[in-house]
mmCIF file of C-alpha atoms and ligand atoms in Angstrom:
data_model
loop_
_atom_site.group_PDB
_atom_site.id
_atom_site.type_symbol
_atom_site.label_atom_id
_atom_site.label_comp_id
_atom_site.label_asym_id
_atom_site.label_seq_id
_atom_site.Cartn_x
_atom_site.Cartn_y
_atom_site.Cartn_z
ATOM 1 C CA MET A 1 0.000 0.000 0.000
ATOM 2 C CA LYS A 2 1.222 3.439 -0.801
ATOM 3 C CA LEU A 3 0.608 5.729 2.157
ATOM 4 C CA ARG A 4 -1.492 8.693 1.219
ATOM 5 C CA ARG A 5 -0.756 12.152 2.458
ATOM 6 C CA PHE A 6 -2.835 12.764 5.550
ATOM 7 C CA PHE A 7 -5.473 14.772 3.801
ATOM 8 C CA GLY A 8 -5.703 14.238 0.132
ATOM 9 C CA PHE A 9 -9.059 16.015 0.291
ATOM 10 C CA GLY A 10 -7.981 17.521 -2.972
ATOM 11 C CA LYS A 11 -5.030 19.775 -2.344
ATOM 12 C CA ASP A 12 -1.485 18.572 -2.764
ATOM 13 C CA GLU A 13 0.591 21.677 -3.148
ATOM 14 C CA GLU A 14 3.874 22.538 -1.465
ATOM 15 C CA PRO A 15 3.660 23.469 2.236
ATOM 16 C CA ALA A 16 2.835 27.144 2.729
ATOM 17 C CA PRO A 17 4.188 28.630 5.962
ATOM 18 C CA GLN A 18 1.520 30.214 8.119
ATOM 19 C CA GLN A 19 2.359 33.764 8.948
ATOM 20 C CA GLY A 20 1.721 35.883 11.994
ATOM 21 C CA GLN A 21 0.721 32.979 14.225
ATOM 22 C CA VAL A 22 1.763 31.939 17.690
ATOM 23 C CA ALA A 23 4.219 29.064 18.083
ATOM 24 C CA VAL A 24 2.501 25.804 17.242
ATOM 25 C CA GLU A 25 2.662 22.680 19.349
ATOM 26 C CA ALA A 26 4.080 20.689 16.451
ATOM 27 C CA PRO A 27 6.058 22.600 13.867
ATOM 28 C CA PRO A 28 6.254 20.923 10.455
ATOM 29 C CA PRO A 29 8.924 18.187 10.688
ATOM 30 C CA SER A 30 12.215 18.813 8.946
ATOM 31 C CA PRO A 31 12.818 16.633 5.871
ATOM 32 C CA ALA A 32 15.779 14.932 7.644
ATOM 33 C CA ALA A 33 13.447 13.673 10.372
ATOM 34 C CA GLU A 34 11.024 12.065 7.899
ATOM 35 C CA PRO A 35 10.912 8.244 8.110
ATOM 36 C CA SER A 36 11.246 6.225 4.908
ATOM 37 C CA GLN A 37 8.111 5.144 3.082
ATOM 38 C CA GLU A 38 8.482 1.582 4.459
ATOM 39 C CA GLU A 39 9.057 2.785 8.040
ATOM 40 C CA ALA A 40 6.085 5.107 7.824
ATOM 41 C CA GLN A 41 3.891 2.300 6.518
ATOM 42 C CA ALA A 42 5.013 -0.181 9.188
ATOM 43 C CA GLY A 43 4.505 2.458 11.888
ATOM 44 C CA PHE A 44 1.054 3.267 10.535
ATOM 45 C CA PHE A 45 -0.037 -0.399 10.498
ATOM 46 C CA ASP A 46 1.312 -0.887 14.031
ATOM 47 C CA ARG A 47 -0.578 2.106 15.307
ATOM 48 C CA MET A 48 -3.818 0.956 13.743
ATOM 49 C CA ARG A 49 -3.270 -2.516 15.210
ATOM 50 C CA GLN A 50 -2.772 -0.904 18.607
ATOM 51 C CA ALA A 51 -5.929 1.195 18.181
ATOM 52 C CA VAL A 52 -8.126 -1.817 17.457
ATOM 53 C CA THR A 53 -6.678 -3.951 20.252
ATOM 54 C CA ARG A 54 -9.941 -4.300 22.117
ATOM 55 C CA THR A 55 -11.912 -5.180 19.009
ATOM 56 C CA ARG A 56 -9.241 -7.651 17.938
ATOM 57 C CA GLU A 57 -9.364 -9.298 21.351
ATOM 58 C CA SER A 58 -13.118 -9.684 21.043
ATOM 59 C CA LEU A 59 -13.451 -10.462 17.323
ATOM 60 C CA GLY A 60 -10.116 -11.817 16.155
ATOM 61 C CA GLU A 61 -9.447 -14.094 19.076
ATOM 62 C CA ARG A 62 -12.946 -15.572 19.057
ATOM 63 C CA LEU A 63 -12.588 -16.171 15.331
ATOM 64 C CA GLU A 64 -9.343 -17.943 16.048
ATOM 65 C CA GLU A 65 -11.206 -20.231 18.438
ATOM 66 C CA ILE A 66 -13.825 -20.984 15.792
ATOM 67 C CA ALA A 67 -11.109 -21.725 13.242
ATOM 68 C CA ALA A 68 -9.228 -23.968 15.673
ATOM 69 C CA SER A 69 -12.222 -25.926 16.929
ATOM 70 C CA GLY A 70 -12.640 -28.358 14.030
ATOM 71 C CA LYS A 71 -12.002 -28.749 10.332
ATOM 72 C CA GLU A 72 -15.562 -29.014 9.106
ATOM 73 C CA ILE A 73 -17.738 -25.989 8.546
ATOM 74 C CA ASP A 74 -21.065 -26.932 10.087
ATOM 75 C CA ALA A 75 -24.145 -24.985 11.151
ATOM 76 C CA ASP A 76 -22.540 -24.429 14.552
ATOM 77 C CA ALA A 77 -19.524 -22.704 13.019
ATOM 78 C CA LEU A 78 -21.748 -20.247 11.154
ATOM 79 C CA ASP A 79 -23.905 -19.616 14.233
ATOM 80 C CA GLU A 80 -20.823 -18.905 16.307
ATOM 81 C CA LEU A 81 -19.507 -16.629 13.596
ATOM 82 C CA GLU A 82 -22.784 -14.722 13.534
ATOM 83 C CA ALA A 83 -22.624 -14.170 17.304
ATOM 84 C CA VAL A 84 -19.042 -12.933 17.071
ATOM 85 C CA LEU A 85 -19.809 -10.467 14.267
ATOM 86 C CA LEU A 86 -22.840 -9.116 16.115
ATOM 87 C CA SER A 87 -20.859 -8.651 19.312
ATOM 88 C CA ALA A 88 -18.215 -6.685 17.402
ATOM 89 C CA ASP A 89 -21.076 -4.438 16.252
ATOM 90 C CA LEU A 90 -21.227 -5.188 12.558
ATOM 91 C CA GLY A 91 -24.993 -4.930 13.023
ATOM 92 C CA THR A 92 -27.687 -7.336 11.866
ATOM 93 C CA THR A 93 -27.872 -6.190 8.228
ATOM 94 C CA THR A 94 -24.150 -6.263 7.549
ATOM 95 C CA THR A 95 -23.687 -9.504 9.480
ATOM 96 C CA ALA A 96 -26.465 -11.167 7.452
ATOM 97 C CA GLU A 97 -24.879 -9.989 4.233
ATOM 98 C CA VAL A 98 -21.406 -11.179 5.196
ATOM 99 C CA LEU A 99 -22.790 -14.597 6.197
ATOM 100 C CA GLU A 100 -24.673 -14.842 2.914
ATOM 101 C CA ARG A 101 -21.491 -14.126 0.977
ATOM 102 C CA LEU A 102 -19.667 -16.791 2.990
ATOM 103 C CA ARG A 103 -22.426 -19.353 2.436
ATOM 104 C CA ARG A 104 -22.114 -18.843 -1.314
ATOM 105 C CA LYS A 105 -18.381 -19.545 -1.118
ATOM 106 C CA ILE A 106 -19.034 -22.661 0.976
ATOM 107 C CA ASP A 107 -21.713 -23.903 -1.466
ATOM 108 C CA SER A 108 -19.398 -23.393 -4.420
ATOM 109 C CA ARG A 109 -16.670 -25.234 -2.442
ATOM 110 C CA GLU A 110 -14.304 -22.281 -2.686
ATOM 111 C CA VAL A 111 -14.195 -22.368 1.095
ATOM 112 C CA GLY A 112 -13.723 -25.846 2.531
ATOM 113 C CA ASP A 113 -12.573 -25.599 6.126
ATOM 114 C CA ARG A 114 -12.787 -23.259 9.092
ATOM 115 C CA ASP A 115 -9.403 -21.745 8.486
ATOM 116 C CA ALA A 116 -10.405 -20.843 4.945
ATOM 117 C CA LEU A 117 -13.650 -19.461 6.359
ATOM 118 C CA LYS A 118 -11.708 -17.035 8.533
ATOM 119 C CA ARG A 119 -9.553 -15.928 5.602
ATOM 120 C CA GLN A 120 -12.649 -15.448 3.451
ATOM 121 C CA LEU A 121 -14.286 -13.367 6.182
ATOM 122 C CA GLN A 122 -11.238 -11.103 6.241
ATOM 123 C CA HIS A 123 -11.504 -10.773 2.465
ATOM 124 C CA GLU A 124 -15.253 -9.976 2.544
ATOM 125 C CA ILE A 125 -14.789 -7.266 5.191
ATOM 126 C CA LEU A 126 -11.991 -5.697 3.191
ATOM 127 C CA GLU A 127 -14.166 -5.798 0.060
ATOM 128 C CA ILE A 128 -16.995 -3.948 1.827
ATOM 129 C CA LEU A 129 -14.612 -1.289 3.118
ATOM 130 C CA ARG A 130 -12.850 -0.860 -0.212
ATOM 131 C CA SER A 131 -16.024 -0.574 -2.253
ATOM 132 C CA THR A 132 -17.463 2.347 -0.291
ATOM 133 C CA PRO A 133 -17.963 5.261 -2.685
ATOM 134 C CA GLN A 134 -15.860 8.368 -2.057
ATOM 135 C CA LYS A 135 -17.965 11.520 -2.147
ATOM 136 C CA HIS A 136 -15.446 14.262 -1.834
ATOM 137 C CA VAL A 137 -15.591 17.391 -4.040
ATOM 138 C CA LYS A 138 -12.367 19.157 -4.936
ATOM 139 C CA ALA A 139 -11.968 22.859 -4.259
ATOM 140 C CA PRO A 140 -11.047 24.843 -7.368
ATOM 141 C CA GLU A 141 -7.405 25.874 -7.636
ATOM 142 C CA GLY A 142 -6.623 28.828 -5.371
ATOM 143 C CA GLU A 143 -9.775 28.542 -3.254
ATOM 144 C CA PRO A 144 -9.830 27.372 0.366
ATOM 145 C CA GLU A 145 -11.165 23.881 0.947
ATOM 146 C CA VAL A 146 -14.094 23.992 3.332
ATOM 147 C CA VAL A 147 -14.608 21.081 5.722
ATOM 148 C CA MET A 148 -17.807 21.194 7.759
ATOM 149 C CA VAL A 149 -17.825 19.018 10.846
ATOM 150 C CA VAL A 150 -21.178 17.875 12.182
ATOM 151 C CA GLY A 151 -22.325 15.503 14.906
ATOM 152 C CA VAL A 152 -23.958 15.130 18.266
ATOM 153 C CA ASN A 153 -22.360 16.792 21.303
ATOM 154 C CA GLY A 154 -20.042 14.559 23.259
ATOM 155 C CA THR A 155 -18.949 12.433 20.291
ATOM 156 C CA GLY A 156 -15.569 14.184 20.177
ATOM 157 C CA LYS A 157 -16.355 16.814 17.538
ATOM 158 C CA THR A 158 -14.269 19.664 18.944
ATOM 159 C CA THR A 159 -11.342 17.395 19.751
ATOM 160 C CA SER A 160 -11.437 15.968 16.236
ATOM 161 C CA ILE A 161 -11.440 19.457 14.722
ATOM 162 C CA GLY A 162 -8.407 20.308 16.852
ATOM 163 C CA LYS A 163 -6.679 17.122 15.722
ATOM 164 C CA LEU A 164 -7.479 17.841 12.069
ATOM 165 C CA ALA A 165 -6.068 21.347 12.387
ATOM 166 C CA TYR A 166 -2.967 19.918 14.057
ATOM 167 C CA GLU A 167 -2.335 17.461 11.207
ATOM 168 C CA MET A 168 -3.038 20.060 8.546
ATOM 169 C CA ARG A 169 -0.554 22.386 10.204
ATOM 170 C CA ARG A 170 1.989 19.570 10.384
ATOM 171 C CA GLU A 171 1.617 19.274 6.627
ATOM 172 C CA GLY A 172 2.404 22.979 6.433
ATOM 173 C CA LYS A 173 -1.105 24.077 5.499
ATOM 174 C CA LYS A 174 -2.673 27.380 6.390
ATOM 175 C CA VAL A 175 -5.812 26.679 8.383
ATOM 176 C CA LEU A 176 -8.715 28.714 9.714
ATOM 177 C CA LEU A 177 -11.214 27.457 12.271
ATOM 178 C CA CYS A 178 -14.789 28.687 12.217
ATOM 179 C CA ALA A 179 -16.571 28.548 15.589
ATOM 180 C CA ALA A 180 -20.104 28.142 14.258
ATOM 181 C CA ASP A 181 -21.355 26.158 17.261
ATOM 182 C CA THR A 182 -22.520 29.403 18.785
ATOM 183 C CA PHE A 183 -25.017 27.599 20.979
ATOM 184 C CA ARG A 184 -22.424 26.447 23.515
ATOM 185 C CA ALA A 185 -20.076 29.122 24.857
ATOM 186 C CA ALA A 186 -17.779 26.291 25.994
ATOM 187 C CA ALA A 187 -17.472 25.058 22.409
ATOM 188 C CA ILE A 188 -16.127 28.443 21.290
ATOM 189 C CA ASP A 189 -13.650 28.486 24.200
ATOM 190 C CA GLN A 190 -12.532 24.936 23.493
ATOM 191 C CA LEU A 191 -11.978 25.728 19.824
ATOM 192 C CA GLU A 192 -9.904 28.752 20.784
ATOM 193 C CA ILE A 193 -7.711 26.558 22.942
ATOM 194 C CA TRP A 194 -7.120 24.289 19.946
ATOM 195 C CA GLY A 195 -6.489 27.382 17.822
ATOM 196 C CA LYS A 196 -3.719 28.450 20.221
ATOM 197 C CA ARG A 197 -2.232 24.963 20.441
ATOM 198 C CA THR A 198 -2.035 24.599 16.677
ATOM 199 C CA GLY A 199 -1.277 28.209 15.728
ATOM 200 C CA THR A 200 -4.538 28.517 13.856
ATOM 201 C CA GLU A 201 -6.766 31.560 13.581
ATOM 202 C CA VAL A 202 -10.314 31.153 14.950
ATOM 203 C CA VAL A 203 -13.217 33.176 13.562
ATOM 204 C CA LYS A 204 -16.058 33.464 16.092
ATOM 205 C CA THR A 205 -19.006 35.507 17.244
ATOM 206 C CA LYS A 206 -20.625 35.933 20.623
ATOM 207 C CA PRO A 207 -22.492 32.971 22.143
ATOM 208 C CA GLY A 208 -25.985 32.813 20.654
ATOM 209 C CA GLY A 209 -24.873 34.602 17.467
ATOM 210 C CA ASP A 210 -25.872 33.535 13.954
ATOM 211 C CA PRO A 211 -23.771 30.534 12.862
ATOM 212 C CA ALA A 212 -24.298 31.333 9.172
ATOM 213 C CA ALA A 213 -22.808 34.804 9.755
ATOM 214 C CA VAL A 214 -19.695 33.214 11.283
ATOM 215 C CA ILE A 215 -19.274 31.018 8.228
ATOM 216 C CA PHE A 216 -19.754 33.978 5.916
ATOM 217 C CA ASP A 217 -17.096 36.008 7.737
ATOM 218 C CA GLY A 218 -14.794 33.018 8.074
ATOM 219 C CA LEU A 219 -14.860 32.110 4.387
ATOM 220 C CA GLN A 220 -14.388 35.696 3.268
ATOM 221 C CA SER A 221 -11.423 36.036 5.577
ATOM 222 C CA ALA A 222 -10.029 32.680 4.374
ATOM 223 C CA LYS A 223 -10.238 33.784 0.750
ATOM 224 C CA ALA A 224 -8.541 37.094 1.504
ATOM 225 C CA LYS A 225 -5.742 35.420 3.468
ATOM 226 C CA ASP A 226 -5.010 32.542 1.073
ATOM 227 C CA VAL A 227 -6.002 29.915 3.578
ATOM 228 C CA ASP A 228 -5.769 26.264 2.467
ATOM 229 C CA TYR A 229 -8.395 24.724 4.746
ATOM 230 C CA VAL A 230 -11.343 26.091 6.684
ATOM 231 C CA ILE A 231 -12.749 23.750 9.319
ATOM 232 C CA VAL A 232 -16.223 24.653 10.506
ATOM 233 C CA ASP A 233 -17.480 23.538 13.913
ATOM 234 C CA THR A 234 -21.270 23.236 14.044
ATOM 235 C CA ALA A 235 -23.864 22.806 16.771
ATOM 236 C CA GLY A 236 -24.791 19.288 17.761
ATOM 237 C CA ARG A 237 -27.720 19.397 20.095
ATOM 238 C CA LEU A 238 -30.206 16.667 19.301
ATOM 239 C CA HIS A 239 -33.322 17.766 21.151
ATOM 240 C CA THR A 240 -34.136 20.333 18.484
ATOM 241 C CA LYS A 241 -33.286 18.068 15.608
ATOM 242 C CA SER A 242 -35.314 19.701 12.866
ATOM 243 C CA ASN A 243 -34.007 23.167 13.794
ATOM 244 C CA LEU A 244 -30.507 21.812 13.825
ATOM 245 C CA MET A 245 -30.880 20.335 10.358
ATOM 246 C CA GLN A 246 -32.321 23.614 9.068
ATOM 247 C CA GLU A 247 -29.413 25.451 10.632
ATOM 248 C CA LEU A 248 -26.900 23.125 8.978
ATOM 249 C CA ASP A 249 -28.647 23.586 5.658
ATOM 250 C CA LYS A 250 -28.532 27.364 6.005
ATOM 251 C CA MET A 251 -24.832 27.156 6.821
ATOM 252 C CA ARG A 252 -24.183 25.100 3.694
ATOM 253 C CA ARG A 253 -26.059 27.597 1.547
ATOM 254 C CA THR A 254 -24.189 30.497 3.111
ATOM 255 C CA ALA A 255 -20.840 28.795 2.512
ATOM 256 C CA ALA A 256 -21.783 28.365 -1.160
ATOM 257 C CA LYS A 257 -22.511 32.096 -1.446
ATOM 258 C CA VAL A 258 -18.859 32.843 -0.712
ATOM 259 C CA ILE A 259 -17.292 29.784 -2.387
ATOM 260 C CA PRO A 260 -19.795 28.213 -4.811
ATOM 261 C CA SER A 261 -18.347 24.684 -4.574
ATOM 262 C CA ALA A 262 -18.295 24.708 -0.734
ATOM 263 C CA PRO A 263 -18.594 22.827 1.511
ATOM 264 C CA HIS A 264 -16.182 20.391 -0.112
ATOM 265 C CA GLU A 265 -16.389 17.845 2.631
ATOM 266 C CA THR A 266 -18.931 17.367 5.416
ATOM 267 C CA LEU A 267 -17.579 15.039 8.053
ATOM 268 C CA LEU A 268 -19.888 13.454 10.576
ATOM 269 C CA VAL A 269 -18.248 12.680 13.904
ATOM 270 C CA MET A 270 -19.408 9.375 15.376
ATOM 271 C CA ASP A 271 -18.416 7.874 18.691
ATOM 272 C CA ALA A 272 -17.381 4.243 18.147
ATOM 273 C CA THR A 273 -18.350 3.333 21.701
ATOM 274 C CA THR A 274 -22.026 4.025 20.934
ATOM 275 C CA GLY A 275 -22.017 1.422 18.162
ATOM 276 C CA GLN A 276 -25.368 0.768 16.529
ATOM 277 C CA ASN A 277 -27.072 3.689 18.350
ATOM 278 C CA GLY A 278 -24.536 5.973 16.735
ATOM 279 C CA LEU A 279 -25.477 4.491 13.386
ATOM 280 C CA GLN A 280 -29.080 5.492 13.943
ATOM 281 C CA GLN A 281 -28.047 9.095 14.750
ATOM 282 C CA ALA A 282 -25.804 9.073 11.724
ATOM 283 C CA ARG A 283 -28.722 8.207 9.439
ATOM 284 C CA GLN A 284 -30.543 11.331 10.613
ATOM 285 C CA PHE A 285 -27.539 13.502 9.849
ATOM 286 C CA THR A 286 -26.671 11.941 6.522
ATOM 287 C CA GLN A 287 -30.176 12.503 5.236
ATOM 288 C CA ALA A 288 -30.239 16.186 6.104
ATOM 289 C CA ALA A 289 -26.665 17.428 6.264
ATOM 290 C CA GLY A 290 -25.075 16.172 3.045
ATOM 291 C CA VAL A 291 -22.473 14.114 4.891
ATOM 292 C CA THR A 292 -19.588 12.912 2.706
ATOM 293 C CA GLY A 293 -17.517 10.993 5.252
ATOM 294 C CA ILE A 294 -17.140 9.893 8.841
ATOM 295 C CA ILE A 295 -14.674 10.634 11.605
ATOM 296 C CA LEU A 296 -15.006 7.707 13.984
ATOM 297 C CA THR A 297 -13.726 8.676 17.423
ATOM 298 C CA LYS A 298 -12.708 6.593 20.439
ATOM 299 C CA LEU A 299 -11.815 3.515 18.408
ATOM 300 C CA ASP A 300 -9.169 2.961 21.079
ATOM 301 C CA GLY A 301 -11.801 2.600 23.787
ATOM 302 C CA THR A 302 -14.133 0.013 22.310
ATOM 303 C CA ALA A 303 -14.422 -3.657 21.444
ATOM 304 C CA LYS A 304 -17.088 -2.676 18.933
ATOM 305 C CA GLY A 305 -14.838 -1.418 16.149
ATOM 306 C CA GLY A 306 -16.784 -3.614 13.735
ATOM 307 C CA VAL A 307 -19.160 -0.662 13.471
ATOM 308 C CA VAL A 308 -16.714 0.650 10.833
ATOM 309 C CA VAL A 309 -17.945 -2.095 8.515
ATOM 310 C CA ALA A 310 -21.595 -1.323 9.252
ATOM 311 C CA ILE A 311 -21.001 2.384 8.552
ATOM 312 C CA SER A 312 -19.441 1.635 5.173
ATOM 313 C CA ARG A 313 -22.062 -0.911 4.187
ATOM 314 C CA GLU A 314 -25.228 0.641 5.617
ATOM 315 C CA LEU A 315 -24.549 4.359 5.304
ATOM 316 C CA GLY A 316 -22.521 3.987 2.106
ATOM 317 C CA LEU A 317 -20.082 6.504 3.553
ATOM 318 C CA PRO A 318 -16.323 6.223 3.829
ATOM 319 C CA VAL A 319 -14.733 6.400 7.265
ATOM 320 C CA ARG A 320 -12.156 9.114 6.553
ATOM 321 C CA PHE A 321 -10.433 9.377 9.924
ATOM 322 C CA VAL A 322 -10.393 7.468 13.183
ATOM 323 C CA GLY A 323 -9.726 8.911 16.631
ATOM 324 C CA VAL A 324 -7.343 6.696 18.575
ATOM 325 C CA GLY A 325 -6.798 8.689 21.776
ATOM 326 C CA GLU A 326 -7.213 12.113 23.346
ATOM 327 C CA LYS A 327 -3.973 13.777 22.249
ATOM 328 C CA ALA A 328 -3.530 16.113 19.287
ATOM 329 C CA GLY A 329 -1.697 13.466 17.242
ATOM 330 C CA ASP A 330 -4.282 10.762 17.927
ATOM 331 C CA LEU A 331 -6.148 10.979 14.640
ATOM 332 C CA MET A 332 -5.373 8.606 11.796
ATOM 333 C CA PRO A 333 -6.537 8.558 8.201
ATOM 334 C CA PHE A 334 -8.617 5.420 7.879
ATOM 335 C CA ASP A 335 -7.093 2.722 5.737
ATOM 336 C CA PRO A 336 -9.100 -0.486 5.074
ATOM 337 C CA GLU A 337 -6.010 -2.724 4.720
ATOM 338 C CA ALA A 338 -4.422 -1.507 7.946
ATOM 339 C CA PHE A 339 -7.735 -1.827 9.783
ATOM 340 C CA VAL A 340 -8.449 -5.368 8.626
ATOM 341 C CA GLU A 341 -4.878 -6.487 9.237
ATOM 342 C CA GLY A 342 -5.027 -4.961 12.702
ATOM 343 C CA LEU A 343 -8.197 -6.923 13.449
ATOM 344 C CA PHE A 344 -7.073 -10.280 12.173
ATOM 345 C CA SER A 345 -3.370 -10.554 12.936
HETATM 346 P P1 GDP B 401 -17.840 17.349 21.549
HETATM 347 O O1 GDP B 401 -18.865 17.677 22.601
HETATM 348 O O2 GDP B 401 -18.430 16.447 20.509
HETATM 349 O O3 GDP B 401 -17.162 18.544 20.997
HETATM 350 O O4 GDP B 401 -16.765 16.400 22.292
HETATM 351 P P2 GDP B 401 -15.299 16.727 22.789
HETATM 352 O O5 GDP B 401 -14.404 17.026 21.654
HETATM 353 O O6 GDP B 401 -15.348 17.721 23.898
HETATM 354 O O7 GDP B 401 -14.859 15.275 23.345
HETATM 355 C C1 GDP B 401 -15.553 14.594 24.368
HETATM 356 C C2 GDP B 401 -14.560 13.703 25.114
HETATM 357 O O8 GDP B 401 -14.122 12.629 24.271
HETATM 358 C C3 GDP B 401 -13.295 14.417 25.568
HETATM 359 O O9 GDP B 401 -12.955 13.966 26.853
HETATM 360 C C4 GDP B 401 -12.242 13.964 24.550
HETATM 361 O O10 GDP B 401 -10.936 13.981 25.070
HETATM 362 C C5 GDP B 401 -12.692 12.550 24.276
HETATM 363 N N1 GDP B 401 -12.258 12.057 22.960
HETATM 364 C C6 GDP B 401 -12.452 12.622 21.746
HETATM 365 N N2 GDP B 401 -11.934 11.853 20.771
HETATM 366 C C7 GDP B 401 -11.384 10.755 21.370
HETATM 367 C C8 GDP B 401 -10.697 9.570 20.887
HETATM 368 O O11 GDP B 401 -10.496 9.347 19.693
HETATM 369 N N3 GDP B 401 -10.307 8.670 21.832
HETATM 370 C C9 GDP B 401 -10.526 8.866 23.179
HETATM 371 N N4 GDP B 401 -10.120 7.912 24.004
HETATM 372 N N5 GDP B 401 -11.181 9.943 23.641
HETATM 373 C C10 GDP B 401 -11.595 10.888 22.771
#
């Protein structure tokens, strides 16, 4: 696998130094400190393996037991497999589909024993993850790329925005944060803390202000200052769902007034520890908010990492990034091969 650049949202130009900013927590690394392609890849796979430890212990090790407990594939083996997939949170629909695919392989005698069954399962999961359509729109040359971040409060939205800004800055990009979750004063404060940590300007208004106005100001400022990426924080309160969706829609329309192709990416933040409940919330957002990809947080804290497969299969959305801890550097671009290898080996 060739490791992608962290973003690859569309821009791939030379690093542009950010001017007039406070010292950042992680200055762009010097070329001499860069690991080789092979080292970077091995390190990346190791980190992903580490992040899915709990899921591997639940899924991978139980699969190992199934594989080791007899040569024949009988009804029991498939029942056990079903229970394991459900407990890893693949969900009923995705689990049923995976089992159906496996049954076809067994019927056609392409899979003959339990060991082969495990290998085929690995293959089917990888296939589902690889075939998820990518929905990203490129920003025209010279225009800032606008990334809207949506999701329910508590999922790790603000932290993920901070982590994204951190990685973008490490790649030498000029970033602007838009504090459009004006509903929670704490959200604006928290974003400002991330702005300071990453040396990133934050555009904000007073608590209770109009989120669309913040976006308008933010995008105009970004255009004037040759910013590469604008990351927009949005409100995530669920109890006024229809208002929230209207608000998100208004924000999208406002963004398009300043940059017609914006937003270029709308990332929904999902908490992996909420599993299938999170999937239900995600459906509500994807219908109304034009979501193009998922940031799945707290993968490090759950044995239910199989929800990644359910997201890809049932929402038809790519997992773009996974949160693997609370620190600034604990965000990884999602890679199907690294994920599946981390689960099964
Ligand atoms: P928001 O309300 O959605 O903005 O959520 P926050 O960004 O404030 O995050 C809620 C909590 O989740 C905080 O304690 C974060 O440190 C924690 N958190 C966020 N992402 C991750 C992650 O990937 N792994 C872990 N272990 N904790 C995370």
